[in-house]
CSV table of C-alpha atoms in Angstrom, one decimal:
chain,number,residue,atom,x,y,z
A,945,MET,CA,12.6,-14.6,10.6
A,946,PHE,CA,14.0,-13.6,7.0
A,947,GLU,CA,17.8,-14.0,7.3
A,948,TYR,CA,18.9,-12.2,4.2
A,949,GLU,CA,20.4,-8.9,5.3
A,950,ALA,CA,22.7,-6.3,3.6
A,951,SER,CA,25.4,-3.8,4.5
A,952,PRO,CA,24.7,-0.3,4.7
A,953,GLN,CA,28.0,-0.1,2.6
A,954,LEU,CA,27.8,-2.3,-0.8
A,955,ASP,CA,29.1,-5.3,-0.3
A,956,LEU,CA,32.4,-5.4,-2.6
A,957,GLY,CA,31.6,-9.0,-3.5
A,958,LEU,CA,28.1,-8.1,-4.5
A,959,ALA,CA,29.1,-4.8,-6.2
A,960,ASP,CA,31.7,-6.5,-8.3
A,961,ALA,CA,29.3,-9.1,-9.4
A,962,PHE,CA,26.7,-6.4,-10.3
A,963,ALA,CA,29.3,-4.3,-12.1
A,964,ARG,CA,30.6,-7.4,-14.1
A,965,ARG,CA,26.8,-8.0,-15.0
A,966,ASN,CA,25.7,-4.6,-15.9
A,967,PRO,CA,26.9,-1.2,-14.4
A,968,LEU,CA,24.0,0.2,-12.4
A,969,GLN,CA,25.5,3.4,-10.9
A,970,THR,CA,26.4,5.5,-14.3
A,971,ALA,CA,26.0,9.0,-14.9
A,972,GLU,CA,23.5,8.1,-17.8
A,973,SER,CA,21.2,6.2,-15.0
A,974,ALA,CA,21.5,9.0,-12.7
A,975,GLY,CA,20.6,11.4,-15.1
A,976,LEU,CA,17.6,9.6,-16.1
A,977,VAL,CA,16.4,9.3,-12.6
A,978,GLU,CA,16.9,13.2,-12.1
A,979,ARG,CA,15.0,13.8,-15.2
A,980,ILE,CA,12.0,12.1,-14.1
A,981,ALA,CA,11.9,13.6,-10.8
A,982,ALA,CA,12.2,17.0,-12.7
A,983,ALA,CA,9.6,15.9,-14.9
A,984,ALA,CA,7.2,15.3,-12.1
A,985,ARG,CA,7.8,18.7,-10.8
A,986,ARG,CA,7.1,20.3,-13.9
A,987,GLU,CA,3.7,18.3,-14.0
A,988,ASN,CA,2.9,19.4,-10.6
A,989,ARG,CA,3.7,23.1,-11.5
A,990,ASP,CA,1.8,22.9,-14.7
A,991,ALA,CA,-1.3,21.5,-13.0
A,992,ALA,CA,-1.1,23.9,-10.3
A,993,ALA,CA,-0.8,26.7,-13.1
A,994,ARG,CA,-3.8,25.4,-14.8
A,995,LEU,CA,-5.9,25.3,-11.7
A,996,GLU,CA,-4.7,28.8,-11.1
A,997,LEU,CA,-6.0,30.0,-14.3
A,998,VAL,CA,-9.3,28.1,-13.9
A,999,GLY,CA,-9.8,29.9,-10.6
A,1000,ALA,CA,-8.9,33.3,-12.2
A,1001,LEU,CA,-11.7,32.6,-15.1
A,1002,PHE,CA,-14.1,31.8,-12.5
A,1003,ALA,CA,-13.5,35.0,-10.6
A,1004,LEU,CA,-13.6,37.0,-13.9
A,1005,ARG,CA,-16.9,35.6,-15.0
A,1006,ARG,CA,-18.7,36.1,-11.6
A,1007,SER,CA,-17.5,39.7,-11.6
A,1008,GLN,CA,-18.9,40.1,-15.1
A,1009,CYS,CA,-22.1,38.1,-14.5
A,1010,SER,CA,-22.8,38.1,-10.8
A,1011,GLU,CA,-26.6,37.6,-11.3
A,1012,THR,CA,-25.8,34.1,-12.9
A,1013,GLU,CA,-25.3,32.6,-9.6
A,1014,GLY,CA,-28.8,31.9,-9.2
A,1015,TRP,CA,-29.3,30.4,-12.6
A,1016,ALA,CA,-30.0,26.7,-13.2
A,1017,ALA,CA,-26.9,27.0,-15.3
A,1018,ASP,CA,-24.7,29.0,-13.0
A,1019,THR,CA,-21.1,30.4,-13.0
A,1020,THR,CA,-19.7,27.1,-12.1
A,1021,ASP,CA,-21.5,25.6,-15.1
A,1022,ALA,CA,-20.5,28.3,-17.4
A,1023,VAL,CA,-16.8,28.3,-16.6
A,1024,ALA,CA,-16.8,24.3,-16.8
A,1025,ALA,CA,-18.0,24.6,-20.1
A,1026,GLU,CA,-15.5,26.8,-21.3
A,1027,VAL,CA,-12.8,24.5,-19.6
A,1028,ALA,CA,-14.4,21.5,-21.0
A,1029,ALA,CA,-14.0,22.9,-24.3
A,1030,ALA,CA,-10.7,24.0,-24.1
A,1031,LEU,CA,-9.3,20.6,-22.4
A,1032,ASN,CA,-11.6,18.4,-24.3
A,1033,ILE,CA,-12.8,16.9,-21.1
A,1034,SER,CA,-16.2,15.9,-19.7
A,1035,HIS,CA,-18.4,18.5,-18.0
A,1036,GLU,CA,-18.4,16.8,-14.7
A,1037,TYR,CA,-14.7,16.6,-14.7
A,1038,ALA,CA,-14.5,20.2,-15.7
A,1039,CYS,CA,-16.7,21.1,-12.6
A,1040,ASP,CA,-14.2,19.0,-10.5
A,1041,GLN,CA,-11.5,21.3,-11.9
A,1042,VAL,CA,-13.4,24.3,-11.1
A,1043,ARG,CA,-14.2,23.4,-7.6
A,1044,LEU,CA,-10.7,22.6,-6.9
A,1045,ALA,CA,-9.4,25.7,-8.3
A,1046,ARG,CA,-11.7,27.7,-6.2
A,1047,ALA,CA,-10.7,25.8,-3.0
A,1048,LEU,CA,-7.0,26.9,-3.8
A,1049,ARG,CA,-7.8,30.5,-4.5
A,1050,GLU,CA,-10.3,31.0,-1.8
A,1051,ARG,CA,-9.4,28.8,1.1
A,1052,LEU,CA,-6.2,27.0,1.0
A,1053,SER,CA,-3.6,29.7,-0.2
A,1054,GLN,CA,-0.6,28.1,1.5
A,1055,VAL,CA,-1.3,24.9,0.2
A,1056,ALA,CA,-1.9,26.3,-3.3
A,1057,ALA,CA,1.7,27.9,-3.1
A,1058,VAL,CA,3.4,24.6,-2.1
A,1059,PHE,CA,1.3,23.1,-5.1
A,1060,ALA,CA,2.6,25.8,-7.4
A,1061,ALA,CA,6.2,25.2,-6.4
A,1062,GLY,CA,5.8,21.7,-7.6
A,1063,ASP,CA,6.4,19.9,-4.2
A,1064,ILE,CA,3.1,18.0,-4.2
A,1065,ASN,CA,0.8,16.5,-6.7
A,1066,LYS,CA,-2.8,17.1,-7.8
A,1067,ASP,CA,-4.0,13.8,-6.3
A,1068,LEU,CA,-2.8,15.1,-2.8
A,1069,VAL,CA,-4.3,18.6,-3.1
A,1070,GLU,CA,-7.6,16.9,-4.1
A,1071,THR,CA,-7.3,14.9,-0.5
A,1072,LEU,CA,-6.5,18.1,1.2
A,1073,VAL,CA,-9.4,20.0,-0.3
A,1074,TYR,CA,-12.0,17.4,0.4
A,1075,ARG,CA,-10.9,16.8,4.0
A,1076,THR,CA,-11.1,20.6,4.9
A,1077,GLY,CA,-14.2,21.2,3.0
A,1078,LEU,CA,-16.5,21.6,6.4
A,1079,ILE,CA,-14.2,24.2,8.0
A,1080,THR,CA,-16.2,27.5,8.0
A,1081,ASP,CA,-14.1,29.5,10.9
A,1082,PRO,CA,-11.6,31.6,8.7
A,1083,ASP,CA,-9.0,31.7,11.3
A,1084,ILE,CA,-9.2,27.9,11.9
A,1085,LEU,CA,-8.9,27.3,8.3
A,1086,MET,CA,-5.8,29.5,8.0
A,1087,ARG,CA,-4.1,27.8,10.9
A,1088,ILE,CA,-4.7,24.2,9.2
A,1089,ASP,CA,-3.9,25.4,5.9
A,1090,GLY,CA,-0.5,26.6,7.4
A,1091,GLN,CA,0.1,23.0,9.3
A,1092,LEU,CA,-0.8,21.2,5.9
A,1093,ALA,CA,1.6,23.3,4.0
A,1094,ALA,CA,4.3,22.6,6.6
A,1095,ALA,CA,3.6,18.7,6.5
A,1096,ALA,CA,3.5,18.6,2.9
A,1097,SER,CA,6.9,16.9,2.3
A,1098,ARG,CA,5.8,13.9,4.5
A,1099,LEU,CA,2.3,14.0,3.3
A,1100,LYS,CA,3.2,13.4,-0.3
A,1101,THR,CA,5.0,10.0,0.5
A,1102,MET,CA,1.6,8.8,2.4
A,1103,THR,CA,-1.1,6.9,0.6
A,1104,ARG,CA,-4.5,8.6,0.4
A,1105,GLY,CA,-5.9,7.1,3.5
A,1106,LYS,CA,-2.9,7.9,5.6
A,1107,THR,CA,-3.0,11.5,4.4
A,1108,ALA,CA,-6.9,11.7,5.3
A,1109,ALA,CA,-6.0,10.1,8.6
A,1110,TYR,CA,-3.6,12.6,9.4
A,1111,VAL,CA,-5.7,15.7,8.3
A,1112,ASP,CA,-8.8,14.6,10.3
A,1113,ARG,CA,-6.8,14.3,13.2
A,1114,VAL,CA,-5.5,18.2,12.8
A,1115,ILE,CA,-9.1,19.1,12.2
A,1116,ALA,CA,-10.4,17.2,15.0
A,1117,ARG,CA,-8.3,19.2,17.5
A,1118,LEU,CA,-9.2,22.7,16.2
A,1119,ASP,CA,-12.8,21.9,14.9
A,1120,PRO,CA,-14.2,18.9,15.8
A,1121,ASP,CA,-17.4,19.5,13.9
A,1122,ALA,CA,-15.2,19.8,10.7
A,1123,VAL,CA,-14.1,16.3,10.5
A,1124,ARG,CA,-15.7,14.5,7.9
A,1125,ARG,CA,-17.1,11.8,10.2
A,1126,ARG,CA,-17.6,8.1,9.5
A,1127,LYS,CA,-20.7,8.1,11.4
A,1128,ASN,CA,-23.0,8.2,8.3
A,1129,SER,CA,-20.9,5.8,6.4
A,1130,ALA,CA,-21.2,3.4,9.3
A,1131,GLU,CA,-25.2,3.8,9.1
A,1132,LYS,CA,-24.9,2.5,5.6
A,1133,ARG,CA,-22.6,-0.5,6.2
A,1134,GLU,CA,-24.0,-3.5,4.3
A,1135,VAL,CA,-22.9,-6.6,2.3
A,1136,TRP,CA,-24.4,-7.4,-0.8
A,1137,MET,CA,-24.5,-10.0,-3.3
A,1138,THR,CA,-25.0,-10.2,-7.1
A,1139,ASP,CA,-25.7,-13.5,-8.9
A,1140,ARG,CA,-24.1,-13.8,-12.3
A,1141,LEU,CA,-25.2,-16.0,-15.2
A,1142,ASP,CA,-22.0,-18.5,-14.9
A,1143,GLY,CA,-22.9,-19.9,-11.5
A,1144,MET,CA,-21.0,-17.5,-9.7
A,1145,THR,CA,-21.7,-14.5,-7.3
A,1146,ASP,CA,-20.0,-11.2,-6.7
A,1147,ILE,CA,-19.8,-10.1,-3.2
A,1148,GLY,CA,-19.1,-6.5,-1.9
A,1149,GLY,CA,-20.1,-4.4,1.0
A,1150,THR,CA,-19.0,-1.7,3.4
A,1151,VAL,CA,-18.0,-2.8,7.1
A,1152,PHE,CA,-15.8,-1.4,9.8
A,1153,THR,CA,-12.3,-1.3,9.1
A,1154,THR,CA,-11.3,-3.5,12.1
A,1155,THR,CA,-14.1,-6.1,10.7
A,1156,ALA,CA,-12.3,-6.2,7.3
A,1157,ARG,CA,-9.0,-6.5,8.7
A,1158,ALA,CA,-10.1,-9.5,10.8
A,1159,LEU,CA,-11.8,-11.1,7.7
A,1160,ASP,CA,-8.6,-10.6,5.6
A,1161,GLN,CA,-6.4,-12.2,8.0
A,1162,ARG,CA,-9.1,-15.0,8.6
A,1163,LEU,CA,-9.4,-15.9,5.0
A,1164,ASN,CA,-5.4,-15.9,4.7
A,1165,ALA,CA,-5.1,-18.1,7.8
A,1166,LEU,CA,-7.7,-20.5,6.3
A,1167,ALA,CA,-6.1,-20.6,2.9
A,1168,ALA,CA,-3.0,-21.6,4.6
A,1169,THR,CA,-4.2,-24.8,6.0
A,1170,VAL,CA,-3.6,-26.7,2.8
A,1171,CYS,CA,-0.3,-28.1,1.4
A,1172,ASN,CA,2.0,-26.7,-1.3
A,1173,ALA,CA,0.8,-29.3,-3.7
A,1174,ASP,CA,-2.9,-28.1,-3.5
A,1175,PRO,CA,-3.4,-27.1,-7.3
A,1176,ARG,CA,-5.6,-23.8,-6.4
A,1177,THR,CA,-4.0,-20.4,-7.0
A,1178,ALA,CA,-3.8,-18.1,-3.7
A,1179,LYS,CA,-6.7,-16.2,-4.9
A,1180,GLN,CA,-8.8,-19.2,-5.6
A,1181,ARG,CA,-7.9,-20.6,-2.0
A,1182,ARG,CA,-8.9,-17.4,-0.4
A,1183,ALA,CA,-12.1,-17.3,-2.1
A,1184,ASP,CA,-12.8,-21.1,-1.1
A,1185,ALA,CA,-12.1,-20.2,2.4
A,1186,ILE,CA,-15.3,-18.5,2.7
A,1187,ASP,CA,-16.9,-22.0,2.5
A,1188,ALA,CA,-14.9,-23.1,5.5
A,1189,LEU,CA,-15.8,-20.0,7.2
A,1190,THR,CA,-19.3,-20.3,6.6
A,1191,ALA,CA,-19.3,-23.9,7.9
A,1192,GLY,CA,-17.5,-22.8,11.1
A,1193,ASP,CA,-14.4,-24.9,10.2
A,1194,ASP,CA,-10.9,-24.0,11.4
A,1195,ARG,CA,-9.2,-25.5,8.3
A,1196,MET,CA,-9.9,-26.2,4.6
A,1197,ALA,CA,-10.0,-29.3,2.8
A,1198,CYS,CA,-6.8,-29.8,0.7
A,1199,ARG,CA,-7.1,-30.9,-2.8
A,1200,CYS,CA,-3.7,-32.4,-3.4
A,1201,GLY,CA,-5.1,-35.7,-3.9
A,1202,THR,CA,-2.6,-37.6,-1.8
A,1203,PRO,CA,-3.6,-39.7,1.3
A,1204,ASP,CA,-0.8,-38.6,3.5
A,1205,CYS,CA,-1.2,-34.9,2.8
A,1206,PRO,CA,1.3,-32.9,5.1
A,1207,ALA,CA,-1.5,-30.5,5.9
A,1208,GLY,CA,-3.8,-32.9,7.6
A,1209,GLY,CA,-3.4,-31.5,11.0
A,1210,LEU,CA,-3.2,-27.6,10.2
A,1211,THR,CA,-5.7,-25.2,11.9
A,1212,ALA,CA,-6.0,-21.7,11.0
A,1213,ALA,CA,-3.9,-19.3,13.0
A,1214,PRO,CA,-6.2,-17.1,15.5
A,1215,VAL,CA,-7.1,-13.5,14.0
A,1216,VAL,CA,-5.4,-10.4,15.8
A,1217,ILE,CA,-5.3,-6.9,14.8
A,1218,HIS,CA,-3.2,-4.3,16.1
A,1219,LEU,CA,-4.6,-1.0,16.9
A,1220,VAL,CA,-2.3,1.8,18.1
A,1221,THR,CA,-3.7,5.0,20.2
A,1222,ASP,CA,-1.8,7.5,22.2
A,1223,THR,CA,-2.5,7.4,26.1
A,1224,ARG,CA,-2.2,11.2,26.3
A,1225,ASP,CA,-5.2,11.2,23.8
A,1226,PRO,CA,-6.9,8.0,23.6
A,1227,GLY,CA,-10.1,9.1,21.9
A,1228,ASP,CA,-8.6,8.1,18.4
A,1229,GLY,CA,-5.9,5.6,16.9
A,1230,SER,CA,-5.0,3.9,13.9
A,1231,LEU,CA,-4.6,0.4,12.7
A,1232,ILE,CA,-1.0,-0.8,11.7
A,1233,GLY,CA,-1.1,-0.6,8.1
A,1234,ALA,CA,-4.6,0.5,7.6
A,1235,ASP,CA,-5.6,3.5,5.4
A,1236,GLY,CA,-7.4,5.7,7.7
A,1237,TRP,CA,-7.8,7.2,11.4
A,1238,LEU,CA,-10.4,5.6,13.4
A,1239,PRO,CA,-12.8,7.8,15.0
A,1240,PRO,CA,-13.6,8.0,18.9
A,1241,GLU,CA,-16.9,6.2,18.4
A,1242,LEU,CA,-15.4,3.2,17.1
A,1243,ILE,CA,-12.4,3.1,19.7
A,1244,ALA,CA,-14.8,3.3,22.5
A,1245,GLU,CA,-16.8,0.3,21.0
A,1246,LEU,CA,-13.5,-1.6,20.7
A,1247,ALA,CA,-11.9,-0.5,24.0
A,1248,PRO,CA,-13.8,-3.0,26.5
A,1249,SER,CA,-13.1,-6.1,24.6
A,1250,ALA,CA,-9.5,-5.2,23.4
A,1251,LYS,CA,-6.4,-6.4,25.3
A,1252,HIS,CA,-4.4,-3.5,26.5
A,1253,ARG,CA,-0.7,-3.6,26.2
A,1254,PRO,CA,1.7,-0.5,26.4
A,1255,VAL,CA,4.3,0.0,23.8
A,1256,VAL,CA,7.5,0.7,25.6
A,1257,HIS,CA,9.8,3.2,24.2
A,1258,PRO,CA,13.5,1.8,24.5
A,1259,GLY,CA,14.9,5.0,25.2
A,1260,ASP,CA,18.7,4.8,25.6
A,1261,SER,CA,18.7,0.8,26.1
A,1262,GLY,CA,21.7,-1.1,24.7
A,1263,PRO,CA,21.2,-3.8,22.0
A,1264,GLU,CA,19.6,-6.9,22.9
A,1265,ARG,CA,21.5,-10.4,22.8
A,1266,GLY,CA,20.9,-12.6,19.8
A,1267,TYR,CA,19.5,-11.7,16.3
A,1268,THR,CA,15.7,-12.1,17.0
A,1269,PRO,CA,14.4,-9.1,18.8
A,1270,SER,CA,12.3,-9.5,21.9
A,1271,THR,CA,8.3,-9.2,21.6
A,1272,ALA,CA,8.5,-5.7,23.4
A,1273,LEU,CA,11.2,-4.5,20.7
A,1274,ALA,CA,9.6,-6.0,17.7
A,1275,GLU,CA,6.2,-4.4,18.9
A,1276,PHE,CA,7.6,-0.9,19.3
A,1277,VAL,CA,9.3,-1.2,16.0
A,1278,ARG,CA,6.3,-2.1,14.1
A,1279,CYS,CA,4.1,0.6,15.7
A,1280,ARG,CA,6.7,3.1,15.1
A,1281,ASP,CA,6.9,2.2,11.4
A,1282,LEU,CA,3.4,1.1,10.8
A,1283,THR,CA,4.4,0.1,7.3
A,1284,CYS,CA,7.0,-1.2,5.1
A,1285,ARG,CA,9.8,1.6,5.1
A,1286,PHE,CA,11.2,1.2,1.6
A,1287,PRO,CA,10.0,4.5,-0.5
A,1288,GLY,CA,6.5,4.5,-1.5
A,1289,CYS,CA,5.6,0.9,0.0
A,1290,ASP,CA,2.6,0.9,2.4
A,1291,ARG,CA,2.3,-2.8,3.1
A,1292,PRO,CA,1.3,-3.1,6.9
A,1293,ALA,CA,4.0,-3.4,9.5
A,1294,ASP,CA,2.6,-6.6,10.8
A,1295,ARG,CA,3.2,-8.3,7.5
A,1296,THR,CA,6.8,-7.5,7.3
A,1297,ASP,CA,10.3,-8.8,8.1
A,1298,LEU,CA,12.4,-6.9,10.9
A,1299,ASP,CA,15.6,-5.9,8.9
A,1300,HIS,CA,18.9,-5.2,10.6
A,1301,THR,CA,20.2,-1.9,8.7
A,1302,ILE,CA,23.5,-3.0,9.7
A,1303,PRO,CA,23.3,-6.8,9.2
A,1304,PHE,CA,23.7,-8.8,12.5
A,1305,ALA,CA,26.3,-11.1,10.8
A,1306,ALA,CA,28.4,-7.9,10.1
A,1307,GLY,CA,28.2,-6.8,13.7
A,1308,GLY,CA,24.8,-4.8,13.6
A,1309,PRO,CA,23.1,-4.5,16.9
A,1310,THR,CA,19.5,-5.8,17.7
A,1311,GLN,CA,18.1,-2.5,19.0
A,1312,ALA,CA,15.4,0.0,17.6
A,1313,SER,CA,18.0,2.5,15.9
A,1314,ASN,CA,19.1,-0.6,13.5
A,1315,LEU,CA,15.7,-2.5,13.2
A,1316,LYS,CA,13.0,-1.5,10.7
A,1317,SER,CA,10.2,-3.1,8.8
A,1318,LEU,CA,10.6,-4.2,5.3
A,1319,CYS,CA,8.3,-6.3,3.2
A,1320,ARG,CA,9.8,-9.4,1.7
A,1321,LEU,CA,9.8,-8.0,-1.8
A,1322,HIS,CA,11.7,-4.9,-0.7
A,1323,HIS,CA,13.7,-7.0,2.0
A,1324,LEU,CA,15.2,-8.9,-1.4
A,1325,LEU,CA,15.7,-5.7,-3.3
A,1326,LYS,CA,17.7,-4.1,-0.4
A,1327,THR,CA,19.7,-7.4,-0.1
A,1328,PHE,CA,20.3,-8.2,-4.0
A,1329,GLY,CA,19.3,-5.4,-5.5
A,1330,GLY,CA,22.1,-2.9,-5.0
A,1331,TRP,CA,20.2,-0.6,-2.6
A,1332,ARG,CA,22.1,0.8,0.4
A,1333,ASP,CA,20.4,2.3,3.5
A,1334,GLN,CA,21.3,4.1,6.6
A,1335,GLN,CA,19.1,4.5,9.7
A,1336,LEU,CA,19.0,7.3,12.1
A,1337,PRO,CA,18.3,7.1,15.8
A,1338,ASP,CA,14.7,8.5,15.2
A,1339,GLY,CA,13.8,5.8,12.7
A,1340,THR,CA,14.4,8.0,9.6
A,1341,VAL,CA,15.8,5.8,6.8
A,1342,ILE,CA,18.1,7.1,4.0
A,1343,TRP,CA,18.1,5.1,0.8
A,1344,THR,CA,20.4,5.2,-2.1
A,1345,SER,CA,19.4,3.6,-5.1
A,1346,PRO,CA,21.4,1.9,-7.5
A,1347,ALA,CA,21.4,4.6,-9.7
A,1348,GLY,CA,22.8,6.9,-7.1
A,1349,PRO,CA,19.7,9.2,-6.0
A,1350,THR,CA,19.1,9.3,-2.5
A,1351,TYR,CA,15.5,9.0,-1.0
A,1352,VAL,CA,14.2,9.5,2.7
A,1353,THR,CA,11.4,7.9,4.3
A,1354,SER,CA,10.1,8.7,7.9
A,1355,PRO,CA,8.3,6.2,10.3
A,1356,GLY,CA,4.8,6.1,9.6
A,1357,SER,CA,4.0,7.3,13.2
A,1358,ALA,CA,5.8,10.4,12.7
A,1359,LEU,CA,2.7,12.4,12.1
A,1360,LEU,CA,0.1,10.2,14.0
A,1361,PHE,CA,2.1,9.4,17.1
A,1362,PRO,CA,5.4,11.5,17.1
A,1363,VAL,CA,6.2,10.3,20.6
A,1364,LEU,CA,7.3,6.9,19.2
A,1365,CYS,CA,9.8,8.8,17.1
A,1366,ALA,CA,11.9,10.0,20.0
A,1367,PRO,CA,15.5,9.2,19.3
A,1368,THR,CA,17.0,5.9,20.6
A,1369,ALA,CA,20.3,5.1,21.4
A,1370,PRO,CA,22.6,5.0,18.3
A,1371,ALA,CA,23.4,1.9,16.5
A,1372,VAL,CA,27.2,0.8,17.1
A,1373,ARG,CA,28.7,-2.1,15.2
A,1374,ARG,CA,30.0,-4.9,17.4
A,1375,ALA,CA,33.7,-4.8,17.8
A,1376,GLY,CA,35.8,-7.2,15.6
A,1377,MET,CA,33.1,-7.7,12.9
A,1378,ASN,CA,33.9,-7.4,9.3
A,1379,ALA,CA,31.4,-5.3,7.1
A,1380,SER,CA,32.1,-7.7,4.1
A,1381,GLN,CA,30.1,-11.0,4.1
A,1382,GLY,CA,31.2,-12.4,0.7
A,1383,ASN,CA,29.2,-12.9,-2.6
A,1384,ARG,CA,25.6,-13.2,-1.7
A,1385,LEU,CA,24.5,-13.8,-5.5
A,1386,ALA,CA,24.9,-17.4,-4.7
A,1387,ARG,CA,22.0,-17.4,-2.3
A,1388,VAL,CA,19.5,-15.2,-4.1
A,1389,PRO,CA,16.2,-16.9,-3.6
A,1390,GLN,CA,14.8,-18.6,-6.8
A,1391,ARG,CA,11.4,-18.9,-8.4
A,1392,ARG,CA,10.1,-22.4,-9.0
A,1393,ARG,CA,8.9,-21.4,-12.3
A,1394,THR,CA,9.8,-18.2,-14.5
A,1395,ARG,CA,7.2,-15.7,-15.4
A,1396,ASP,CA,7.2,-17.0,-19.1
A,1397,GLN,CA,6.7,-20.6,-17.8
A,1398,ASN,CA,3.8,-19.7,-15.5
A,1399,ARG,CA,2.1,-17.7,-18.5
A,1400,ALA,CA,2.8,-20.4,-20.6
A,1401,ALA,CA,1.1,-22.9,-18.1
A,1402,ALA,CA,-1.9,-20.7,-17.5
A,1403,ILE,CA,-2.3,-20.4,-21.4
A,1404,ALA,CA,-2.3,-24.0,-21.6
A,1405,ALA,CA,-4.8,-24.4,-18.8
A,1406,GLU,CA,-7.3,-21.9,-20.3
A,1407,ARG,CA,-7.1,-23.5,-23.7
A,1408,ALA,CA,-7.7,-26.8,-22.1
A,1409,HIS,CA,-10.6,-25.5,-20.4
A,1410,ASN,CA,-12.1,-24.0,-23.5
A,1411,ARG,CA,-11.6,-27.1,-25.2
A,1412,ASP,CA,-13.4,-29.3,-22.7
A,1413,ALA,CA,-16.3,-26.5,-22.6
A,1414,ARG,CA,-16.6,-26.8,-26.2
A,1415,GLU,CA,-16.8,-30.6,-26.4
A,1416,ALA,CA,-19.3,-30.6,-23.5
A,1417,ARG,CA,-21.7,-28.3,-25.5
A,1418,ARG,CA,-21.2,-30.5,-28.6
A,1419,ARG,CA,-22.3,-33.6,-26.4
A,1420,ARG,CA,-25.3,-31.7,-25.0
A,1421,VAL,CA,-26.6,-31.1,-28.9
A,1422,HIS,CA,-25.3,-34.4,-30.1
A,1423,PRO,CA,-25.5,-37.1,-27.3
A,1424,TYR,CA,-23.5,-39.5,-29.4
A,1425,PHE,CA,-20.7,-37.2,-30.3
A,1426,GLN,CA,-17.3,-38.5,-29.4
A,1427,PRO,CA,-14.2,-36.4,-29.6
A,1428,ALA,CA,-11.5,-37.5,-31.8
A,1429,PRO,CA,-8.8,-39.3,-30.1
A,1430,THR,CA,-5.5,-37.6,-29.6
A,1431,PRO,CA,-3.0,-39.2,-31.8
A,1432,ASP,CA,0.2,-40.8,-30.2
A,1433,ALA,CA,3.3,-39.1,-30.7
A,1434,ASN,CA,5.2,-42.3,-31.4
A,1435,GLU,CA,2.5,-43.5,-33.7
A,1436,GLU,CA,3.2,-43.9,-37.5
A,1437,PRO,CA,1.1,-41.5,-39.9
A,1438,PRO,CA,-1.5,-43.1,-42.1
A,1439,PRO,CA,-0.5,-44.3,-45.4
A,1440,PHE,CA,-2.4,-41.8,-47.5
């Protein structure tokens, strides 16, 4: 378990160290962040206004020339041509603009109003338009339009996949036939390989999400069976793990070159994927950290072979003893959060640390209202980067950046499984504990090499590879070619 924790109030020693180095929370920095947010809202409003005008132009052209709807170059093409010329964009992209504008004008008026206010961006609007494209009943469409507009403040913080998962779930309850089913995609699942001219092959394909997650974990587990002295990069080890996977091995051969390699007895850890479903509606579910709602067909296929374990809501239970949470508590927190709780991060919760919002060493309790999922990077930023956080009993986390602005993140299950976000017992600091923990800067984890050093090493390695390849080509053309010897640094220069 990762030990570094930060107080919800900025540690005085840490604050002083930051202030001495470079004041973070200043009027200038706060003003810049506010201007960035204001600029983003203006961009959203401008995009909405542009699409509203495109929609108005389409309506005007159709009213003027309704007969062109049956032409090979119809009204959409005509309007798209005007838009493409005005914006200097391709016709295909202009057609997309027309399609999006019509959907907002004719189908999702409430979402369009939220967009016009600048509260959501064009990417989210595109997702909402596409996922609702199969709804034909006007009353159902109006209801779903209202639900999506009401949920916009939460949807804008989610990835495209999680947004699609929520919309699919809403549609499935009102109009199951309108859900863009994954059945057709499943029927087209495949794995393809394309040979290149350099002795390598590109591999790709489409498989079930559960299969992909299991493969991802398996490759990581196999890549971890070599020691730290293995010369390959993490990406290269993952690629080479396919060799071990193909051979049915449970470990990779280390390339450190030492006879007493410490990884000699390591084997790959077993693969486990976590699927969350609602017992009141077990027909659908979501993988922890996965981008996408899993349809009932896939859930039914997985259910017979899955190990079922209920997620127990802690309710008003008091704190546990000790720093490390119990298995049941850890599973609840990760199922509640689904992802890292830092603003904008979607790292799966099963690959994160469980962070005490009020540090355990400062009296913070080990209970649901004081625990959250944080990926290692954002855990470090919270501890050493000047961020402050406050956690509410329902799992909501309020973040304050070093520059001053605040951001609110809700648990990932808030929309998919809201029962997991029912408030738990509030966190109370243990009596007699001091919030200050001294200056932590001395404990900041260090890189083994700086970015500049890594870049220099990579450049040197690539140059050496190029040189070796060039000399190998010369040998093939001139078998007796011998490269010039590298001069000794201590050798005297020739007398001429």
